[in-house]
């Protein structure tokens, strides 16, 4: 993996996340040969460049396939920024009908509320102080920190993006998962999408 091997410790911060839960027949947008999802999880975490400037990472994870759909570092991430990322995901993968999130301002502010209304997505919020309701994204958060963010001394935003994207690709394509039948997330996603697309028109998954 590219990047300096010097360890870098991220600033501690409460993760801000949402988890979506909806079976494929309740998703908006087409199923693709690339992937299909039961829902997605997203959260923000913080890292610091070598020069001392803080960055945030917006991470979107597919709960059904365990794919890291995107990990987007930037200097600032607002509610409007999140909606632009979700619009890109909508074009490539479709959207869930229900999003469950905590009360982070990026996820429960006006921008997300308007976006959710316009896209027919219902917003639901987890109870304060109960991260167990968001266990999967908390686990992924820790893995990303331990295996990538804390292992590199990022010299610039471009450097952070390159290293994080390489980690994301490796996570999706080279990591077999026992609960995915021994397949890595990307391969399992393709298999699931193929199964869904081969169903007769009008059939409903139970």
PDB file of C-alpha atoms in Angstrom:
ATOM      1  CA  UNK A   1       0.000   0.000   0.000  1.00  0.00           C
ATOM      2  CA  UNK A   2       1.321   3.451  -0.873  1.00  0.00           C
ATOM      3  CA  UNK A   3       2.170   6.012   1.785  1.00  0.00           C
ATOM      4  CA  UNK A   4       4.695   6.405   4.577  1.00  0.00           C
ATOM      5  CA  UNK A   5       4.774   3.626   7.156  1.00  0.00           C
ATOM      6  CA  UNK A   6       5.053   6.029  10.073  1.00  0.00           C
ATOM      7  CA  UNK A   7       2.044   5.602  12.334  1.00  0.00           C
ATOM      8  CA  UNK A   8      -0.421   8.450  12.641  1.00  0.00           C
ATOM      9  CA  UNK A   9      -2.981   8.567  15.426  1.00  0.00           C
ATOM     10  CA  UNK A  10      -6.340  10.062  14.499  1.00  0.00           C
ATOM     11  CA  UNK A  11      -8.137  12.523  16.692  1.00  0.00           C
ATOM     12  CA  UNK A  12     -10.781  10.749  18.780  1.00  0.00           C
ATOM     13  CA  UNK A  13     -14.289  11.670  17.803  1.00  0.00           C
ATOM     14  CA  UNK A  14     -17.795  10.309  18.077  1.00  0.00           C
ATOM     15  CA  UNK A  15     -18.766   8.766  14.768  1.00  0.00           C
ATOM     16  CA  UNK A  16     -21.813  10.198  13.022  1.00  0.00           C
ATOM     17  CA  UNK A  17     -23.588   7.488  11.098  1.00  0.00           C
ATOM     18  CA  UNK A  18     -26.676   6.255   9.412  1.00  0.00           C
ATOM     19  CA  UNK A  19     -27.805   2.752   8.638  1.00  0.00           C
ATOM     20  CA  UNK A  20     -30.319   2.000   5.900  1.00  0.00           C
ATOM     21  CA  UNK A  21     -32.491  -1.083   5.966  1.00  0.00           C
ATOM     22  CA  UNK A  22     -34.734  -2.008   3.054  1.00  0.00           C
ATOM     23  CA  UNK A  23     -35.057  -5.217   1.023  1.00  0.00           C
ATOM     24  CA  UNK A  24     -34.215  -4.945  -2.696  1.00  0.00           C
ATOM     25  CA  UNK A  25     -37.826  -4.594  -3.801  1.00  0.00           C
ATOM     26  CA  UNK A  26     -38.126  -1.419  -1.747  1.00  0.00           C
ATOM     27  CA  UNK A  27     -35.066   0.232  -3.287  1.00  0.00           C
ATOM     28  CA  UNK A  28     -35.355   3.062  -5.790  1.00  0.00           C
ATOM     29  CA  UNK A  29     -33.322   2.898  -8.987  1.00  0.00           C
ATOM     30  CA  UNK A  30     -32.230  -0.105 -11.040  1.00  0.00           C
ATOM     31  CA  UNK A  31     -30.326  -3.125  -9.823  1.00  0.00           C
ATOM     32  CA  UNK A  32     -27.025  -3.378 -11.673  1.00  0.00           C
ATOM     33  CA  UNK A  33     -24.671  -6.205 -12.540  1.00  0.00           C
ATOM     34  CA  UNK A  34     -22.160  -4.526 -10.263  1.00  0.00           C
ATOM     35  CA  UNK A  35     -24.061  -4.628  -6.987  1.00  0.00           C
ATOM     36  CA  UNK A  36     -27.303  -4.702  -5.062  1.00  0.00           C
ATOM     37  CA  UNK A  37     -27.826  -3.731  -1.452  1.00  0.00           C
ATOM     38  CA  UNK A  38     -30.212  -4.186   1.425  1.00  0.00           C
ATOM     39  CA  UNK A  39     -29.043  -0.881   2.817  1.00  0.00           C
ATOM     40  CA  UNK A  40     -26.061   1.353   3.421  1.00  0.00           C
ATOM     41  CA  UNK A  41     -24.209   2.762   6.411  1.00  0.00           C
ATOM     42  CA  UNK A  42     -22.328   6.024   6.441  1.00  0.00           C
ATOM     43  CA  UNK A  43     -20.306   7.919   9.017  1.00  0.00           C
ATOM     44  CA  UNK A  44     -17.808  10.725   9.467  1.00  0.00           C
ATOM     45  CA  UNK A  45     -14.430  10.420  11.136  1.00  0.00           C
ATOM     46  CA  UNK A  46     -11.459  12.715  11.495  1.00  0.00           C
ATOM     47  CA  UNK A  47      -7.795  12.529  10.514  1.00  0.00           C
ATOM     48  CA  UNK A  48      -4.942  15.034  10.536  1.00  0.00           C
ATOM     49  CA  UNK A  49      -2.414  15.779   7.792  1.00  0.00           C
ATOM     50  CA  UNK A  50       1.314  16.005   8.517  1.00  0.00           C
ATOM     51  CA  UNK A  51       1.006  19.797   8.338  1.00  0.00           C
ATOM     52  CA  UNK A  52      -1.588  19.698  11.122  1.00  0.00           C
ATOM     53  CA  UNK A  53      -4.693  20.389   9.066  1.00  0.00           C
ATOM     54  CA  UNK A  54      -7.731  18.291   9.910  1.00  0.00           C
ATOM     55  CA  UNK A  55      -9.692  16.296   7.349  1.00  0.00           C
ATOM     56  CA  UNK A  56     -12.993  14.477   7.553  1.00  0.00           C
ATOM     57  CA  UNK A  57     -13.857  11.184   5.881  1.00  0.00           C
ATOM     58  CA  UNK A  58     -17.346  10.391   4.649  1.00  0.00           C
ATOM     59  CA  UNK A  59     -17.652   6.621   4.382  1.00  0.00           C
ATOM     60  CA  UNK A  60     -20.553   4.715   2.844  1.00  0.00           C
ATOM     61  CA  UNK A  61     -20.748   0.962   3.416  1.00  0.00           C
ATOM     62  CA  UNK A  62     -23.217  -1.485   1.875  1.00  0.00           C
ATOM     63  CA  UNK A  63     -24.769  -3.456   4.740  1.00  0.00           C
ATOM     64  CA  UNK A  64     -25.849  -6.387   2.562  1.00  0.00           C
ATOM     65  CA  UNK A  65     -22.596  -6.945   0.669  1.00  0.00           C
ATOM     66  CA  UNK A  66     -20.193  -5.276   3.141  1.00  0.00           C
ATOM     67  CA  UNK A  67     -18.699  -3.265   0.270  1.00  0.00           C
ATOM     68  CA  UNK A  68     -17.093   0.050   1.082  1.00  0.00           C
ATOM     69  CA  UNK A  69     -19.037   1.994  -1.544  1.00  0.00           C
ATOM     70  CA  UNK A  70     -17.029   5.172  -1.077  1.00  0.00           C
ATOM     71  CA  UNK A  71     -14.595   6.671   1.421  1.00  0.00           C
ATOM     72  CA  UNK A  72     -14.320  10.365   0.639  1.00  0.00           C
ATOM     73  CA  UNK A  73     -11.834  12.512   2.573  1.00  0.00           C
ATOM     74  CA  UNK A  74     -12.137  16.284   2.345  1.00  0.00           C
ATOM     75  CA  UNK A  75     -11.400  19.410   4.338  1.00  0.00           C
ATOM     76  CA  UNK A  76     -15.054  19.995   5.197  1.00  0.00           C
ATOM     77  CA  UNK A  77     -18.177  17.842   4.820  1.00  0.00           C
ATOM     78  CA  UNK A  78     -21.577  19.487   5.114  1.00  0.00           C
ATOM     79  CA  UNK A  79     -25.090  18.172   4.720  1.00  0.00           C
ATOM     80  CA  UNK A  80     -25.103  19.436   1.132  1.00  0.00           C
ATOM     81  CA  UNK A  81     -21.841  17.581   0.510  1.00  0.00           C
ATOM     82  CA  UNK A  82     -23.409  14.359   1.799  1.00  0.00           C
ATOM     83  CA  UNK A  83     -26.376  14.782  -0.560  1.00  0.00           C
ATOM     84  CA  UNK A  84     -24.018  15.152  -3.548  1.00  0.00           C
ATOM     85  CA  UNK A  85     -22.299  11.900  -2.614  1.00  0.00           C
ATOM     86  CA  UNK A  86     -25.679  10.192  -2.215  1.00  0.00           C
ATOM     87  CA  UNK A  87     -26.775  11.507  -5.619  1.00  0.00           C
ATOM     88  CA  UNK A  88     -23.684   9.902  -7.179  1.00  0.00           C
ATOM     89  CA  UNK A  89     -24.522   6.628  -5.431  1.00  0.00           C
ATOM     90  CA  UNK A  90     -28.115   6.917  -6.638  1.00  0.00           C
ATOM     91  CA  UNK A  91     -26.924   7.110 -10.243  1.00  0.00           C
ATOM     92  CA  UNK A  92     -24.674   4.065  -9.926  1.00  0.00           C
ATOM     93  CA  UNK A  93     -26.488   1.824  -7.436  1.00  0.00           C
ATOM     94  CA  UNK A  94     -29.949   3.150  -6.600  1.00  0.00           C
ATOM     95  CA  UNK A  95     -31.051   4.212  -3.105  1.00  0.00           C
ATOM     96  CA  UNK A  96     -32.635   2.550  -0.073  1.00  0.00           C
ATOM     97  CA  UNK A  97     -36.103   3.683   0.951  1.00  0.00           C
ATOM     98  CA  UNK A  98     -35.252   4.005   4.666  1.00  0.00           C
ATOM     99  CA  UNK A  99     -32.202   5.608   6.275  1.00  0.00           C
ATOM    100  CA  UNK A 100     -31.601   5.234  10.010  1.00  0.00           C
ATOM    101  CA  UNK A 101     -29.064   7.682  11.434  1.00  0.00           C
ATOM    102  CA  UNK A 102     -27.831   9.370  14.571  1.00  0.00           C
ATOM    103  CA  UNK A 103     -28.321  13.102  15.078  1.00  0.00           C
ATOM    104  CA  UNK A 104     -25.126  14.385  13.466  1.00  0.00           C
ATOM    105  CA  UNK A 105     -25.857  17.732  11.813  1.00  0.00           C
ATOM    106  CA  UNK A 106     -24.570  16.493   8.447  1.00  0.00           C
ATOM    107  CA  UNK A 107     -27.294  13.834   8.434  1.00  0.00           C
ATOM    108  CA  UNK A 108     -30.274  15.421  10.182  1.00  0.00           C
ATOM    109  CA  UNK A 109     -30.052  19.006   8.925  1.00  0.00           C
ATOM    110  CA  UNK A 110     -32.145  20.748   6.296  1.00  0.00           C
ATOM    111  CA  UNK A 111     -30.049  19.612   3.322  1.00  0.00           C
ATOM    112  CA  UNK A 112     -30.544  15.914   4.062  1.00  0.00           C
ATOM    113  CA  UNK A 113     -34.204  16.415   5.009  1.00  0.00           C
ATOM    114  CA  UNK A 114     -34.957  18.112   1.669  1.00  0.00           C
ATOM    115  CA  UNK A 115     -32.916  15.546  -0.258  1.00  0.00           C
ATOM    116  CA  UNK A 116     -34.684  12.644   1.461  1.00  0.00           C
ATOM    117  CA  UNK A 117     -38.107  14.136   0.711  1.00  0.00           C
ATOM    118  CA  UNK A 118     -37.264  14.705  -2.950  1.00  0.00           C
ATOM    119  CA  UNK A 119     -35.933  11.156  -3.322  1.00  0.00           C
ATOM    120  CA  UNK A 120     -38.684   9.387  -1.399  1.00  0.00           C
ATOM    121  CA  UNK A 121     -36.315   8.250   1.349  1.00  0.00           C
ATOM    122  CA  UNK A 122     -37.625   8.059   4.922  1.00  0.00           C
ATOM    123  CA  UNK A 123     -35.172   9.190   7.625  1.00  0.00           C
ATOM    124  CA  UNK A 124     -35.058   7.353  10.965  1.00  0.00           C
ATOM    125  CA  UNK A 125     -32.708   8.126  13.849  1.00  0.00           C
ATOM    126  CA  UNK A 126     -31.056   5.780  16.343  1.00  0.00           C
ATOM    127  CA  UNK A 127     -31.487   6.473  20.047  1.00  0.00           C
ATOM    128  CA  UNK A 128     -28.863   8.786  21.605  1.00  0.00           C
ATOM    129  CA  UNK A 129     -26.078   6.937  23.378  1.00  0.00           C
ATOM    130  CA  UNK A 130     -26.855   3.554  21.824  1.00  0.00           C
ATOM    131  CA  UNK A 131     -24.063   2.792  19.319  1.00  0.00           C
ATOM    132  CA  UNK A 132     -25.083  -0.889  19.464  1.00  0.00           C
ATOM    133  CA  UNK A 133     -27.939   0.125  17.142  1.00  0.00           C
ATOM    134  CA  UNK A 134     -25.221   0.977  14.638  1.00  0.00           C
ATOM    135  CA  UNK A 135     -22.848  -1.898  15.415  1.00  0.00           C
ATOM    136  CA  UNK A 136     -21.764  -2.717  11.864  1.00  0.00           C
ATOM    137  CA  UNK A 137     -20.678   0.785  10.945  1.00  0.00           C
ATOM    138  CA  UNK A 138     -18.900   1.173  14.295  1.00  0.00           C
ATOM    139  CA  UNK A 139     -16.945  -2.012  13.553  1.00  0.00           C
ATOM    140  CA  UNK A 140     -16.038  -0.840  10.055  1.00  0.00           C
ATOM    141  CA  UNK A 141     -15.031   2.533  11.468  1.00  0.00           C
ATOM    142  CA  UNK A 142     -12.558   0.840  13.796  1.00  0.00           C
ATOM    143  CA  UNK A 143     -11.092  -1.316  11.044  1.00  0.00           C
ATOM    144  CA  UNK A 144     -10.556   1.668   8.752  1.00  0.00           C
ATOM    145  CA  UNK A 145      -8.810   3.558  11.530  1.00  0.00           C
ATOM    146  CA  UNK A 146      -6.591   0.662  12.632  1.00  0.00           C
ATOM    147  CA  UNK A 147      -5.612  -0.649   9.201  1.00  0.00           C
ATOM    148  CA  UNK A 148      -5.347   2.571   7.213  1.00  0.00           C
ATOM    149  CA  UNK A 149      -5.751   5.947   8.883  1.00  0.00           C
ATOM    150  CA  UNK A 150      -3.569   5.215  11.915  1.00  0.00           C
ATOM    151  CA  UNK A 151      -0.870   3.547   9.804  1.00  0.00           C
ATOM    152  CA  UNK A 152      -0.053   6.474   7.499  1.00  0.00           C
ATOM    153  CA  UNK A 153       1.306   9.980   7.799  1.00  0.00           C
ATOM    154  CA  UNK A 154      -0.699  11.799   5.140  1.00  0.00           C
ATOM    155  CA  UNK A 155       1.171  14.681   3.555  1.00  0.00           C
ATOM    156  CA  UNK A 156      -1.728  16.169   1.577  1.00  0.00           C
ATOM    157  CA  UNK A 157      -5.401  15.688   0.736  1.00  0.00           C
ATOM    158  CA  UNK A 158      -4.403  14.060  -2.569  1.00  0.00           C
ATOM    159  CA  UNK A 159      -2.096  11.654  -0.712  1.00  0.00           C
ATOM    160  CA  UNK A 160      -4.865  10.745   1.740  1.00  0.00           C
ATOM    161  CA  UNK A 161      -7.322  10.128  -1.095  1.00  0.00           C
ATOM    162  CA  UNK A 162      -4.893   7.856  -2.954  1.00  0.00           C
ATOM    163  CA  UNK A 163      -3.985   5.732   0.073  1.00  0.00           C
ATOM    164  CA  UNK A 164      -7.560   5.449   1.328  1.00  0.00           C
ATOM    165  CA  UNK A 165      -8.844   4.512  -2.123  1.00  0.00           C
ATOM    166  CA  UNK A 166      -6.201   1.786  -2.405  1.00  0.00           C
ATOM    167  CA  UNK A 167      -7.277   0.413   0.995  1.00  0.00           C
ATOM    168  CA  UNK A 168     -10.936   0.530  -0.082  1.00  0.00           C
ATOM    169  CA  UNK A 169     -10.188  -1.383  -3.264  1.00  0.00           C
ATOM    170  CA  UNK A 170      -8.244  -4.029  -1.364  1.00  0.00           C
ATOM    171  CA  UNK A 171     -11.028  -4.332   1.223  1.00  0.00           C
ATOM    172  CA  UNK A 172     -13.677  -4.829  -1.459  1.00  0.00           C
ATOM    173  CA  UNK A 173     -11.802  -7.140  -3.812  1.00  0.00           C
ATOM    174  CA  UNK A 174      -9.234  -9.099  -1.790  1.00  0.00           C
ATOM    175  CA  UNK A 175     -10.816  -9.840   1.591  1.00  0.00           C
ATOM    176  CA  UNK A 176     -12.916 -13.029   1.777  1.00  0.00           C
ATOM    177  CA  UNK A 177     -15.673 -12.854   4.401  1.00  0.00           C
ATOM    178  CA  UNK A 178     -16.948 -15.935   6.209  1.00  0.00           C
ATOM    179  CA  UNK A 179     -20.478 -14.532   6.445  1.00  0.00           C
ATOM    180  CA  UNK A 180     -20.427 -13.842   2.682  1.00  0.00           C
ATOM    181  CA  UNK A 181     -19.779 -17.485   1.865  1.00  0.00           C
ATOM    182  CA  UNK A 182     -16.030 -17.003   1.682  1.00  0.00           C
ATOM    183  CA  UNK A 183     -16.279 -14.323  -1.022  1.00  0.00           C
ATOM    184  CA  UNK A 184     -14.841 -10.800  -0.873  1.00  0.00           C
ATOM    185  CA  UNK A 185     -17.494  -8.055  -0.789  1.00  0.00           C
ATOM    186  CA  UNK A 186     -17.270  -7.081  -4.489  1.00  0.00           C
ATOM    187  CA  UNK A 187     -17.631 -10.686  -5.664  1.00  0.00           C
ATOM    188  CA  UNK A 188     -20.542 -11.284  -3.292  1.00  0.00           C
ATOM    189  CA  UNK A 189     -22.209  -8.085  -4.544  1.00  0.00           C
ATOM    190  CA  UNK A 190     -21.958  -9.255  -8.140  1.00  0.00           C
ATOM    191  CA  UNK A 191     -23.405 -12.655  -7.209  1.00  0.00           C
ATOM    192  CA  UNK A 192     -26.300 -11.086  -5.297  1.00  0.00           C
ATOM    193  CA  UNK A 193     -27.069  -8.676  -8.133  1.00  0.00           C
ATOM    194  CA  UNK A 194     -27.118 -11.521 -10.650  1.00  0.00           C
ATOM    195  CA  UNK A 195     -29.563 -13.487  -8.490  1.00  0.00           C
ATOM    196  CA  UNK A 196     -31.869 -10.491  -8.156  1.00  0.00           C
ATOM    197  CA  UNK A 197     -31.768  -9.673 -11.862  1.00  0.00           C
ATOM    198  CA  UNK A 198     -32.588 -13.265 -12.827  1.00  0.00           C
ATOM    199  CA  UNK A 199     -35.840 -13.252 -10.860  1.00  0.00           C
ATOM    200  CA  UNK A 200     -39.044 -13.120 -12.943  1.00  0.00           C
ATOM    201  CA  UNK A 201     -40.486  -9.630 -13.377  1.00  0.00           C
ATOM    202  CA  UNK A 202     -42.858  -8.745 -10.579  1.00  0.00           C
ATOM    203  CA  UNK A 203     -41.495 -11.280  -8.104  1.00  0.00           C
ATOM    204  CA  UNK A 204     -41.038 -10.115  -4.515  1.00  0.00           C
ATOM    205  CA  UNK A 205     -38.272 -11.179  -2.150  1.00  0.00           C
ATOM    206  CA  UNK A 206     -39.599 -12.377   1.216  1.00  0.00           C
TER     207      UNK A 206
END
